[in-house]
mmCIF file of N, CA and C in Angstrom:
data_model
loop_
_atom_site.group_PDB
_atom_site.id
_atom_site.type_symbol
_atom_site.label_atom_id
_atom_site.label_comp_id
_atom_site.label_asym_id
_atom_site.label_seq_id
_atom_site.Cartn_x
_atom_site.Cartn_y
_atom_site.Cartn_z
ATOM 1 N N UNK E 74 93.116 4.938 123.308
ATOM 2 C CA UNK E 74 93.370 4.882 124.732
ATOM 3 C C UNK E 74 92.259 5.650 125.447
ATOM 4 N N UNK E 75 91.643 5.105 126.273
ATOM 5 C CA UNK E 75 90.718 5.878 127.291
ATOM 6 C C UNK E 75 91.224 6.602 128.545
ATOM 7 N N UNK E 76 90.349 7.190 129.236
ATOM 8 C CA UNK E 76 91.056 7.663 130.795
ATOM 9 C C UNK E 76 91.134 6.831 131.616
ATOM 10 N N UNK E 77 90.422 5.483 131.648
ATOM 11 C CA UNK E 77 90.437 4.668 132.628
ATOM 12 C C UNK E 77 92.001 4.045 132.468
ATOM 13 N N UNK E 78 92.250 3.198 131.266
ATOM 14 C CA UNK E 78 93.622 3.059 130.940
ATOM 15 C C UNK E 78 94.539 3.907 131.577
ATOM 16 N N UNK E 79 94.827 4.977 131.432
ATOM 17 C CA UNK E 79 95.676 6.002 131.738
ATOM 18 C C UNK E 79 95.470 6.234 133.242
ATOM 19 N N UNK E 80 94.412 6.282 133.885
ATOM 20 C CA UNK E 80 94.544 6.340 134.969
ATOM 21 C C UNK E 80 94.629 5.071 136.237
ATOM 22 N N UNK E 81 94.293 3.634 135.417
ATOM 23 C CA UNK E 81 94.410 2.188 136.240
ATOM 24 C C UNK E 81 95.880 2.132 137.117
ATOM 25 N N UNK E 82 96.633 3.045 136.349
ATOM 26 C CA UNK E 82 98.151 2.255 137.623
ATOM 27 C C UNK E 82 98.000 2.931 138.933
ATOM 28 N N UNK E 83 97.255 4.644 138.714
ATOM 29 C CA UNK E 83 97.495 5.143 140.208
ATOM 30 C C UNK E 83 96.306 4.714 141.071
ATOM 31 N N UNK E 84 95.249 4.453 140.516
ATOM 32 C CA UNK E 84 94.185 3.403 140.719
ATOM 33 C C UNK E 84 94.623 2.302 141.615
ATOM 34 N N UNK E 85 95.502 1.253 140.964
ATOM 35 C CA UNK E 85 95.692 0.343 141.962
ATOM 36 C C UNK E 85 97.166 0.547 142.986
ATOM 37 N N UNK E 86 97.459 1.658 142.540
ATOM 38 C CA UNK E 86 98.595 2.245 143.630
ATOM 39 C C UNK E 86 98.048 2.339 144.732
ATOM 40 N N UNK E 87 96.731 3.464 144.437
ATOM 41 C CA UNK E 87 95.471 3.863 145.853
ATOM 42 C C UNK E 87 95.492 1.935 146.350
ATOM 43 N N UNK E 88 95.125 1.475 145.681
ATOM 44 C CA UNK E 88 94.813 0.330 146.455
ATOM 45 C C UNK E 88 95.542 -0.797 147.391
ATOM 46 N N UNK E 89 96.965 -0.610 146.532
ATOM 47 C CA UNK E 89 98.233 -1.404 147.104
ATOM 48 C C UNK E 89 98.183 -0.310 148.517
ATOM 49 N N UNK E 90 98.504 1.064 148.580
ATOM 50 C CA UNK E 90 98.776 1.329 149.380
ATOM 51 C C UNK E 90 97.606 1.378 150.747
ATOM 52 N N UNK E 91 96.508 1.215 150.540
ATOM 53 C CA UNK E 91 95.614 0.806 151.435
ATOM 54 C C UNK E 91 95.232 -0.405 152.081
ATOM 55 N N UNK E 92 96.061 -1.364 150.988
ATOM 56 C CA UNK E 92 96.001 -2.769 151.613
ATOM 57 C C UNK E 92 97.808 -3.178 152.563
ATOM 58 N N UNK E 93 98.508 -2.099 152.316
ATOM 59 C CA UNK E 93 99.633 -2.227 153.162
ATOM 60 C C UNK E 93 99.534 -1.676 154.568
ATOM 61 N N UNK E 94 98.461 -0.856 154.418
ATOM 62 C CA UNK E 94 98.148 0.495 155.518
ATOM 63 C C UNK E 94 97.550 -1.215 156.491
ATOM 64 N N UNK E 95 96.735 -1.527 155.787
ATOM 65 C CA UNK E 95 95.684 -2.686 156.684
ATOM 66 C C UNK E 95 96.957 -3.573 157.351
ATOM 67 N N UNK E 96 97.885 -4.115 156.483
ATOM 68 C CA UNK E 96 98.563 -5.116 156.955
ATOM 69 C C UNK E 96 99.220 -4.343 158.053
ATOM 70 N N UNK E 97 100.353 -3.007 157.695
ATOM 71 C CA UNK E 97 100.472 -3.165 158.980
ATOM 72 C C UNK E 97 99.555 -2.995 160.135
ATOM 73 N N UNK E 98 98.434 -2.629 160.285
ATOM 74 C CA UNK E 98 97.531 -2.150 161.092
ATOM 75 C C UNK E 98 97.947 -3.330 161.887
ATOM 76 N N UNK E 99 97.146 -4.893 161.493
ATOM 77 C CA UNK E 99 97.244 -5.931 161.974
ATOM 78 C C UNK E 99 98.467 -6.369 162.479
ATOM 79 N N UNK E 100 99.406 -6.180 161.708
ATOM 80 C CA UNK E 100 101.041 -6.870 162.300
ATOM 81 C C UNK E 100 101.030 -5.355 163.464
ATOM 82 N N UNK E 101 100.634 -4.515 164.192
ATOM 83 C CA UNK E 101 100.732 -3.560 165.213
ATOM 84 C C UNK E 101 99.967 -4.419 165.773
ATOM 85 N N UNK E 102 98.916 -4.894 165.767
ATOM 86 C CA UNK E 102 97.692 -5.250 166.858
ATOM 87 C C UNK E 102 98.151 -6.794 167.064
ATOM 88 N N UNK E 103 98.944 -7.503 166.545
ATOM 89 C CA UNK E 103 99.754 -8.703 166.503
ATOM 90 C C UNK E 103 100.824 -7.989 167.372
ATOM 91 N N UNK E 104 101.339 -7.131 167.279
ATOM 92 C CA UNK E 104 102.653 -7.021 168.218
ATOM 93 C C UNK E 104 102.320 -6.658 169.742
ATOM 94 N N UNK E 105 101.504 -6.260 169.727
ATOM 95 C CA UNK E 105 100.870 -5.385 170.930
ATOM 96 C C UNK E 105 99.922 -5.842 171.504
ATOM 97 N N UNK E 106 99.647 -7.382 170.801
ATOM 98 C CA UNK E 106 98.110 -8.055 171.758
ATOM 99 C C UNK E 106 96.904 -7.289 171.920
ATOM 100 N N UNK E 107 96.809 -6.445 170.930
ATOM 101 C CA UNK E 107 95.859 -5.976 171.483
ATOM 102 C C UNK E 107 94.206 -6.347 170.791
ATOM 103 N N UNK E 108 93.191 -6.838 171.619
ATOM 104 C CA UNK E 108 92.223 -7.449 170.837
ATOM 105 C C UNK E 108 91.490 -6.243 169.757
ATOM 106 N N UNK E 109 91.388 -7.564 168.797
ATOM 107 C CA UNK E 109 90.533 -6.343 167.921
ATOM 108 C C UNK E 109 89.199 -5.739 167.589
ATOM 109 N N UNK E 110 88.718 -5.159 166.898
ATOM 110 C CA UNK E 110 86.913 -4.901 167.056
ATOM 111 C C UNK E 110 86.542 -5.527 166.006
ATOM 112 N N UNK E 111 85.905 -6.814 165.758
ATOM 113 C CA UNK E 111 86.129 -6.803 163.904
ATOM 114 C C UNK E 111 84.395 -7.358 164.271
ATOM 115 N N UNK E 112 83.972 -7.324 165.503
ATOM 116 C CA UNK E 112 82.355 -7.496 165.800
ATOM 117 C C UNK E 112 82.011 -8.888 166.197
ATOM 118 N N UNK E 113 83.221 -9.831 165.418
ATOM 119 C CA UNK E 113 82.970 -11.172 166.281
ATOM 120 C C UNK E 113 82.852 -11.450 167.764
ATOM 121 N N UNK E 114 82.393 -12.402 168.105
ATOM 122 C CA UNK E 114 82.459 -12.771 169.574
ATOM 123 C C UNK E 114 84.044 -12.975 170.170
ATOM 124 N N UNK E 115 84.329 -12.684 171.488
ATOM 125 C CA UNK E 115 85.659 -13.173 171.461
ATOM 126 C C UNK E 115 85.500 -13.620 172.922
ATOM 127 N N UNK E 116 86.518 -14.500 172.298
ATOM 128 C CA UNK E 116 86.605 -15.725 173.766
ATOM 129 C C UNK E 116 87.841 -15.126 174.392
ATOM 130 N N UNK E 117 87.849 -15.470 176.019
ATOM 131 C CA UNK E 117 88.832 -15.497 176.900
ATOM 132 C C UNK E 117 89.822 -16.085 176.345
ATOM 133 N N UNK E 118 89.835 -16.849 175.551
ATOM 134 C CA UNK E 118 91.041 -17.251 175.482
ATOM 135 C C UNK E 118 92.259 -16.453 174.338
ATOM 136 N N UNK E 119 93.107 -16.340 174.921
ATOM 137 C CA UNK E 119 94.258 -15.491 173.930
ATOM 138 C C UNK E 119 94.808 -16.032 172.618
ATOM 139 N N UNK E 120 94.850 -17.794 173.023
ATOM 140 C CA UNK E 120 95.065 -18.296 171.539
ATOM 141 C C UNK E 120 94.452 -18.179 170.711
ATOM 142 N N UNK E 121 92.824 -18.114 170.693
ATOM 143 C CA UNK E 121 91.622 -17.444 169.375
ATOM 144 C C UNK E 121 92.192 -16.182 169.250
ATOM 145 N N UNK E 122 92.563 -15.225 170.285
ATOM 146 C CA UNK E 122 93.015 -13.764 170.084
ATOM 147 C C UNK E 122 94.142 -13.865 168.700
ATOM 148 N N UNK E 123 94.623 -14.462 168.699
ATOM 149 C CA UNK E 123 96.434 -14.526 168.129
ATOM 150 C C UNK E 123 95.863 -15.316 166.874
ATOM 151 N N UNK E 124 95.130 -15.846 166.837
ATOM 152 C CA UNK E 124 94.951 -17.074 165.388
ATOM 153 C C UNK E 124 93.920 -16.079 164.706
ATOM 154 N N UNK E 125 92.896 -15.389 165.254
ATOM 155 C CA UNK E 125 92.118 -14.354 164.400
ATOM 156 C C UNK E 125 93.417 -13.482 163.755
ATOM 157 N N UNK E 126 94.109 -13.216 164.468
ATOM 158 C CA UNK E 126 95.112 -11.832 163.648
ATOM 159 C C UNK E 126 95.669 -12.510 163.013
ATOM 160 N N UNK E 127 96.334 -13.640 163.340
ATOM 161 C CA UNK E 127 97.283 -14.499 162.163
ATOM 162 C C UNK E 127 96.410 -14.375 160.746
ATOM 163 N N UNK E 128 95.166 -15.217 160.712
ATOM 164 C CA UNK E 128 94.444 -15.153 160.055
ATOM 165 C C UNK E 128 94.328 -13.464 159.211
ATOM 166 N N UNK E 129 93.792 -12.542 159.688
ATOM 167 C CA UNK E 129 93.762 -11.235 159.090
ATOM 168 C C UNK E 129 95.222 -10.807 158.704
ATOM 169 N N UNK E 130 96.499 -10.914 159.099
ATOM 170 C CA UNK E 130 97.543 -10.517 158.968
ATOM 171 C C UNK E 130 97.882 -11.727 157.157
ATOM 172 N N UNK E 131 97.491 -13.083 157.236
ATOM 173 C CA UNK E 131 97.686 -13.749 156.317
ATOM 174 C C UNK E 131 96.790 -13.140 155.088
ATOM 175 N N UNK E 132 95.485 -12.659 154.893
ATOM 176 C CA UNK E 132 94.539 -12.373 153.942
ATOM 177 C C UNK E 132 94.767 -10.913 153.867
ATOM 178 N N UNK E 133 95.417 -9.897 154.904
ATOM 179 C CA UNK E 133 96.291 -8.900 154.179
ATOM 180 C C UNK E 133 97.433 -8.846 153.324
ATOM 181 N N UNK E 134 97.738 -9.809 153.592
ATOM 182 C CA UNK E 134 99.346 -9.909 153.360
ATOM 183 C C UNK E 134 99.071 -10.555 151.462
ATOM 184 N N UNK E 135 98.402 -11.420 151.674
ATOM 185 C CA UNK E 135 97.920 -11.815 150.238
ATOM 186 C C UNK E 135 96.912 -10.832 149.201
ATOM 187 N N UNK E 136 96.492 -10.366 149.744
ATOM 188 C CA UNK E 136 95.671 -8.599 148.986
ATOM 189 C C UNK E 136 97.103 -8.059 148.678
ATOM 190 N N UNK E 137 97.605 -7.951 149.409
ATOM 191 C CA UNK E 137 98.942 -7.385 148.804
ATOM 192 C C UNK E 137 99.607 -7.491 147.406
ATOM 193 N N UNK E 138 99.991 -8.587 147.591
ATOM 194 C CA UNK E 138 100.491 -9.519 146.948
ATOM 195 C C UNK E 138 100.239 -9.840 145.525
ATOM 196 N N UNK E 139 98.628 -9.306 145.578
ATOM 197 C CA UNK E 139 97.876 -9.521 144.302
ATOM 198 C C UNK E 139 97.697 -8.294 143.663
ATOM 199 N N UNK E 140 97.765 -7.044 144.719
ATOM 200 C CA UNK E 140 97.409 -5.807 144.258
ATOM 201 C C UNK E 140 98.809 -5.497 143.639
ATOM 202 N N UNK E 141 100.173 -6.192 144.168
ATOM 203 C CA UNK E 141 101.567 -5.750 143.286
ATOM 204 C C UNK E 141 101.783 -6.591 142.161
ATOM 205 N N UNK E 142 101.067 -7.782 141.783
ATOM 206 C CA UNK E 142 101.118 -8.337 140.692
ATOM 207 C C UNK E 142 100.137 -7.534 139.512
ATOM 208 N N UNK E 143 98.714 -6.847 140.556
ATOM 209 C CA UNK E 143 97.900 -6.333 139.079
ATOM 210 C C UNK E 143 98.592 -5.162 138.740
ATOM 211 N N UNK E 144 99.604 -4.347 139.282
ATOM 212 C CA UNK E 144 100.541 -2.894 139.308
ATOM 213 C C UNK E 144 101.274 -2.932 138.541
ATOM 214 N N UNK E 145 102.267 -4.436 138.315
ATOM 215 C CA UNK E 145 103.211 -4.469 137.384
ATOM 216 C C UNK E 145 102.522 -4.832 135.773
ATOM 217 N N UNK E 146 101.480 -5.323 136.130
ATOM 218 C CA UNK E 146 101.029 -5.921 134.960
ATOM 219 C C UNK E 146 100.344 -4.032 134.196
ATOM 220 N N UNK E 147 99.833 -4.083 134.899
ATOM 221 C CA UNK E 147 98.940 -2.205 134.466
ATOM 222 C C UNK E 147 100.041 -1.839 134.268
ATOM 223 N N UNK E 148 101.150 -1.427 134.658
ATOM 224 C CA UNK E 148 102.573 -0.546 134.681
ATOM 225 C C UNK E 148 102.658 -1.070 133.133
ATOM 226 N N UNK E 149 102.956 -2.344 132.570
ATOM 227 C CA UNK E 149 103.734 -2.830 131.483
ATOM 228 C C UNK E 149 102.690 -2.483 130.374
ATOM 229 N N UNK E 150 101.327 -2.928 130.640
ATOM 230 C CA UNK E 150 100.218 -2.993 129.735
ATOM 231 C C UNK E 150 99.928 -1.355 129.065
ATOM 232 N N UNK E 151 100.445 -0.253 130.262
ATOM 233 C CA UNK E 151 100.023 0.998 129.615
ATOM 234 C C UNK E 151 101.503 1.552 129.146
ATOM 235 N N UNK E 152 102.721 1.008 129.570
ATOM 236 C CA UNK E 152 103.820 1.747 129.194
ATOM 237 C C UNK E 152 103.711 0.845 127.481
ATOM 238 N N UNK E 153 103.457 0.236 126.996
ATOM 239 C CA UNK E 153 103.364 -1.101 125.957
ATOM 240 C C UNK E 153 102.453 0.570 124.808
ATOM 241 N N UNK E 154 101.247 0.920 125.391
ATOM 242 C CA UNK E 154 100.305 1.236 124.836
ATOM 243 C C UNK E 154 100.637 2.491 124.541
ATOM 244 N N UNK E 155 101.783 3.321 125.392
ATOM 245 C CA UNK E 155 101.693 4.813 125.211
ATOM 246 C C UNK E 155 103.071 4.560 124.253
ATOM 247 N N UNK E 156 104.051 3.825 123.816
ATOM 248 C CA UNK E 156 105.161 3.681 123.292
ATOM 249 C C UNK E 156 104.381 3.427 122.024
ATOM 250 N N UNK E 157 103.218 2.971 121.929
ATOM 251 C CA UNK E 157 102.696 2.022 120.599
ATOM 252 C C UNK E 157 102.161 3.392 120.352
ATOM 253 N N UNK E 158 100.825 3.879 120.891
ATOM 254 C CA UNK E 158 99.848 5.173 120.690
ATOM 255 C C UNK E 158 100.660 6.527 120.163
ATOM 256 N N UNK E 159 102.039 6.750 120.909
ATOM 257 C CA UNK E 159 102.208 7.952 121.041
ATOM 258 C C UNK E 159 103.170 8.302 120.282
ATOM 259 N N UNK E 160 103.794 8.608 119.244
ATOM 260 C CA UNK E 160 104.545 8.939 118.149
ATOM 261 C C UNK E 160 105.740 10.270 118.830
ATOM 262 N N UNK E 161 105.245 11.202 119.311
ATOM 263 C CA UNK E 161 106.764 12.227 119.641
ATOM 264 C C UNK E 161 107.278 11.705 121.272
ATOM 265 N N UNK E 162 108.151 11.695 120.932
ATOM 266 C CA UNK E 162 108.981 11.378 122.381
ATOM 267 C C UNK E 162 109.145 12.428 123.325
ATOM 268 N N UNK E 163 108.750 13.220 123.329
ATOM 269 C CA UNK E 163 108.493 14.148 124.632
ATOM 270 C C UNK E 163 107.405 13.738 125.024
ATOM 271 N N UNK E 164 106.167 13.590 124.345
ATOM 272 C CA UNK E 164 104.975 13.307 124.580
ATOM 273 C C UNK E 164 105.139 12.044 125.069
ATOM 274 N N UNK E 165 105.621 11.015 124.826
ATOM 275 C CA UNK E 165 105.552 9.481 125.758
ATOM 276 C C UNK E 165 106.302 9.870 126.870
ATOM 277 N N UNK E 166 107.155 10.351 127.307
ATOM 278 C CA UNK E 166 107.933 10.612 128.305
ATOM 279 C C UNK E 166 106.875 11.136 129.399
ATOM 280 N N UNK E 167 106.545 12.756 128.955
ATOM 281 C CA UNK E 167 105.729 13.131 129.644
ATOM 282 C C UNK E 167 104.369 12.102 130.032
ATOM 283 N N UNK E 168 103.793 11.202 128.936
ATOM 284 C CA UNK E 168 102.602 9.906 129.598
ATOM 285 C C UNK E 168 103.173 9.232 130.696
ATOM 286 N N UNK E 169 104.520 9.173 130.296
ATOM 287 C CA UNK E 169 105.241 7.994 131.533
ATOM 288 C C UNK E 169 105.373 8.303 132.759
ATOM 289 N N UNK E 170 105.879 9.847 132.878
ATOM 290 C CA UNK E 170 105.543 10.660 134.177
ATOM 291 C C UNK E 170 104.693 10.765 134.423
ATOM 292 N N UNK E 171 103.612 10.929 134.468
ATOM 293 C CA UNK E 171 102.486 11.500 134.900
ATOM 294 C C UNK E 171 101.548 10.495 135.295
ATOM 295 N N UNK E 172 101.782 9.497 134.022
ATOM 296 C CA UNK E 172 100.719 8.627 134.703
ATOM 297 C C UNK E 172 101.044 7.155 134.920
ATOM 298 N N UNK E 173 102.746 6.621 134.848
ATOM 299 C CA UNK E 173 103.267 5.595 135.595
ATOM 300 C C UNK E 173 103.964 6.029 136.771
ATOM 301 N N UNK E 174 104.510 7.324 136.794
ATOM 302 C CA UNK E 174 105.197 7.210 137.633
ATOM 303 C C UNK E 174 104.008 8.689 138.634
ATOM 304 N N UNK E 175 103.337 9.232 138.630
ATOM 305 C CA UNK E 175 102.174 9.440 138.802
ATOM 306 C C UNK E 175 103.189 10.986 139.422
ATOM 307 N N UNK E 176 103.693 11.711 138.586
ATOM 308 C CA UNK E 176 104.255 13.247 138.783
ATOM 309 C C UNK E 176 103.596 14.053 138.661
ATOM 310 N N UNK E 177 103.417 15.069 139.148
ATOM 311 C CA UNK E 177 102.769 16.110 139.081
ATOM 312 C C UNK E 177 103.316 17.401 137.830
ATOM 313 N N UNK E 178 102.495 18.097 136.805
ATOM 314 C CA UNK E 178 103.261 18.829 135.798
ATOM 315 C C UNK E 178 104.131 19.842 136.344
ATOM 316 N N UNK E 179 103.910 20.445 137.217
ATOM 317 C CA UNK E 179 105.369 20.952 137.864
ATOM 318 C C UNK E 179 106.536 20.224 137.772
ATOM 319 N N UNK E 180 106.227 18.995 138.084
ATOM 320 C CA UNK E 180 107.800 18.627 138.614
ATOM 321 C C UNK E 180 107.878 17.772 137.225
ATOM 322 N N UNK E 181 107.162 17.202 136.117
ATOM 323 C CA UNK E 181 107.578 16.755 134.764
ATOM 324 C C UNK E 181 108.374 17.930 133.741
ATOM 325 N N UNK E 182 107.950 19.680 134.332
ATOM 326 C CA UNK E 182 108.451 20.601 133.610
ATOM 327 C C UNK E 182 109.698 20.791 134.234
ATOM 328 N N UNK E 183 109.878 20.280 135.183
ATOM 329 C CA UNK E 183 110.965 20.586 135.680
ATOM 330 C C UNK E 183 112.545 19.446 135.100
ATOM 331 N N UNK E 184 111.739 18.183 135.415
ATOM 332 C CA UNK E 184 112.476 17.122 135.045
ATOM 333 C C UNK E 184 113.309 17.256 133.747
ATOM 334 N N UNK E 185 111.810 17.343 132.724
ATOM 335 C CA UNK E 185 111.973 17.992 131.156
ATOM 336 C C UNK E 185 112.773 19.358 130.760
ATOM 337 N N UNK E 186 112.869 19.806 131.583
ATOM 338 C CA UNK E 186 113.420 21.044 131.177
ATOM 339 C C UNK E 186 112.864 21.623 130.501
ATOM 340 N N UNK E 187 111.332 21.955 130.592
ATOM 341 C CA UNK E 187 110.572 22.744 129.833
ATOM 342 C C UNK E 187 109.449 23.799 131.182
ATOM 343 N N UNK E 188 109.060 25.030 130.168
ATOM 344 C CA UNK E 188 107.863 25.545 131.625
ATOM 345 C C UNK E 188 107.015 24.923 131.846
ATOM 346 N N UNK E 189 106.281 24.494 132.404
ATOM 347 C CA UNK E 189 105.205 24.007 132.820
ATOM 348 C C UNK E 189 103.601 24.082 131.929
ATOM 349 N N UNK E 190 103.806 25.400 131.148
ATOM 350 C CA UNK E 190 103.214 25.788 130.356
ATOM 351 C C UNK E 190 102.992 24.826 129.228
ATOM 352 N N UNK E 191 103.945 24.987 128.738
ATOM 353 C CA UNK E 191 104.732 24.103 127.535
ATOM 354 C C UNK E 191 104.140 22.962 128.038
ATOM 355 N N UNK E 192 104.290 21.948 129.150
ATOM 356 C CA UNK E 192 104.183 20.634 129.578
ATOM 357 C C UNK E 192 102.124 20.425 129.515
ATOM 358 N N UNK E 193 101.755 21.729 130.174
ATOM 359 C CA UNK E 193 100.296 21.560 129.620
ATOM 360 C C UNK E 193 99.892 21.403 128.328
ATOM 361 N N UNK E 194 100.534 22.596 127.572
ATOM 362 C CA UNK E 194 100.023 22.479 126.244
ATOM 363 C C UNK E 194 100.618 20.882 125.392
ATOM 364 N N UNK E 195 101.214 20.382 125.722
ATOM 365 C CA UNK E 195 101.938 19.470 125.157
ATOM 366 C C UNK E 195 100.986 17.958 125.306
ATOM 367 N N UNK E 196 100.574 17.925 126.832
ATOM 368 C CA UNK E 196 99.631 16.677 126.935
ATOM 369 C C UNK E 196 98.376 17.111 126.720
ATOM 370 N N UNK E 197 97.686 18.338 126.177
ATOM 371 C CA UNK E 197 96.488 18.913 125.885
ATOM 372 C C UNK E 197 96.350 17.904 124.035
ATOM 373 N N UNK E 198 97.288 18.709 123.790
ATOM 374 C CA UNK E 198 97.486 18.602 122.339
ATOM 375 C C UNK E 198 97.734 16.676 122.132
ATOM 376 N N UNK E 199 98.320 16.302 122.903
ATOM 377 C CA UNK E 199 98.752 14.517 122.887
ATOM 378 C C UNK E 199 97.753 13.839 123.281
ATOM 379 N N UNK E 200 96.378 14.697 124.285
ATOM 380 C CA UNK E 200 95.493 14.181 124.641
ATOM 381 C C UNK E 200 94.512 14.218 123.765
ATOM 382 N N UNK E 201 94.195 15.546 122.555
ATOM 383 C CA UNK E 201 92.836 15.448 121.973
ATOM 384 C C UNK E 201 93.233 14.446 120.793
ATOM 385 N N UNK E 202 94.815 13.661 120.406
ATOM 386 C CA UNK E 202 95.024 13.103 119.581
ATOM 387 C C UNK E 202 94.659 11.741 119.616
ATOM 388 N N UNK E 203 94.583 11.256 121.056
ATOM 389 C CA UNK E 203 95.004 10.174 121.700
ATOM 390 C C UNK E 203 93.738 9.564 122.751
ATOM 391 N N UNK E 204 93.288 10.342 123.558
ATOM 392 C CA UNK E 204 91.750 9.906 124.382
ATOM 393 C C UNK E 204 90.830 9.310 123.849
ATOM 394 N N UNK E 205 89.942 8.613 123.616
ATOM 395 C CA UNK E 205 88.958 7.933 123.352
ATOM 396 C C UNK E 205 88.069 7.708 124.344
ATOM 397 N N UNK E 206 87.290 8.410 124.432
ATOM 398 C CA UNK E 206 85.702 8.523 125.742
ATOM 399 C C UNK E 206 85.366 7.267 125.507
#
């Protein structure tokens, strides 16, 4: 397993959630008429106004769409890999937190019922077994 692996789901999390940020941007500037800056020319007329955003609101909306299909697929492809890779079950648990469900080791030591300490040394030790540069 590499770091890129391990780190692709919050990867395209960053990305789902930046392509939702866009959509609504557009469905606001769709509600509110308000023209947009996107550098094109714009005509007096309001119906080009409304069919440009349709347009941007449709090719957000589909970035979407694609960025939650590549999420589930990364979600399954690395939970598949750390169940296969990872032999003690604290140690897959803790992979699953951290880097599907993207927790911070505070709150996995907490979850776990272990110190935090413990939760470092634990993916230190699962990591020099398991990483591949």
């Amino acid at each position: 397993m590499t770091w890129e692996e391990l780190n692709e789901v919050q990867h395209i999390k960053q990305m789902l959630k930046n392509a939702e940020r866009a959509l609504e941007t557009w469905r606001r500037a769709e509600a509110l008429k308000i023209p947009t800056r996107d550098g094109l020319p714009k005509s007096k007329s309001m119906d080009s106004h409304v069919e440009r955003l349709a347009v941007k609101i449709a090719d957000a909306s589909r970035r979407v769409d694609v960025y939650k299909m590549q999420l589930e697929d990364a979600i399954s492809r690395l939970e598949q890999k750390i169940y296969a890779e990872v032999s003690d079950v604290n140690a897959q648990t803790l992979f699953i937190l951290r880097y599907v469900d993207g927790m911070y080791f505070r709150d996995i030591a907490l979850t776990m019922g272990y110190s935090e300490s413990h939760i470092y040394y634990l993916h230190r030790i699962t990591c020099e077994k398991l990483i591949v540069d």
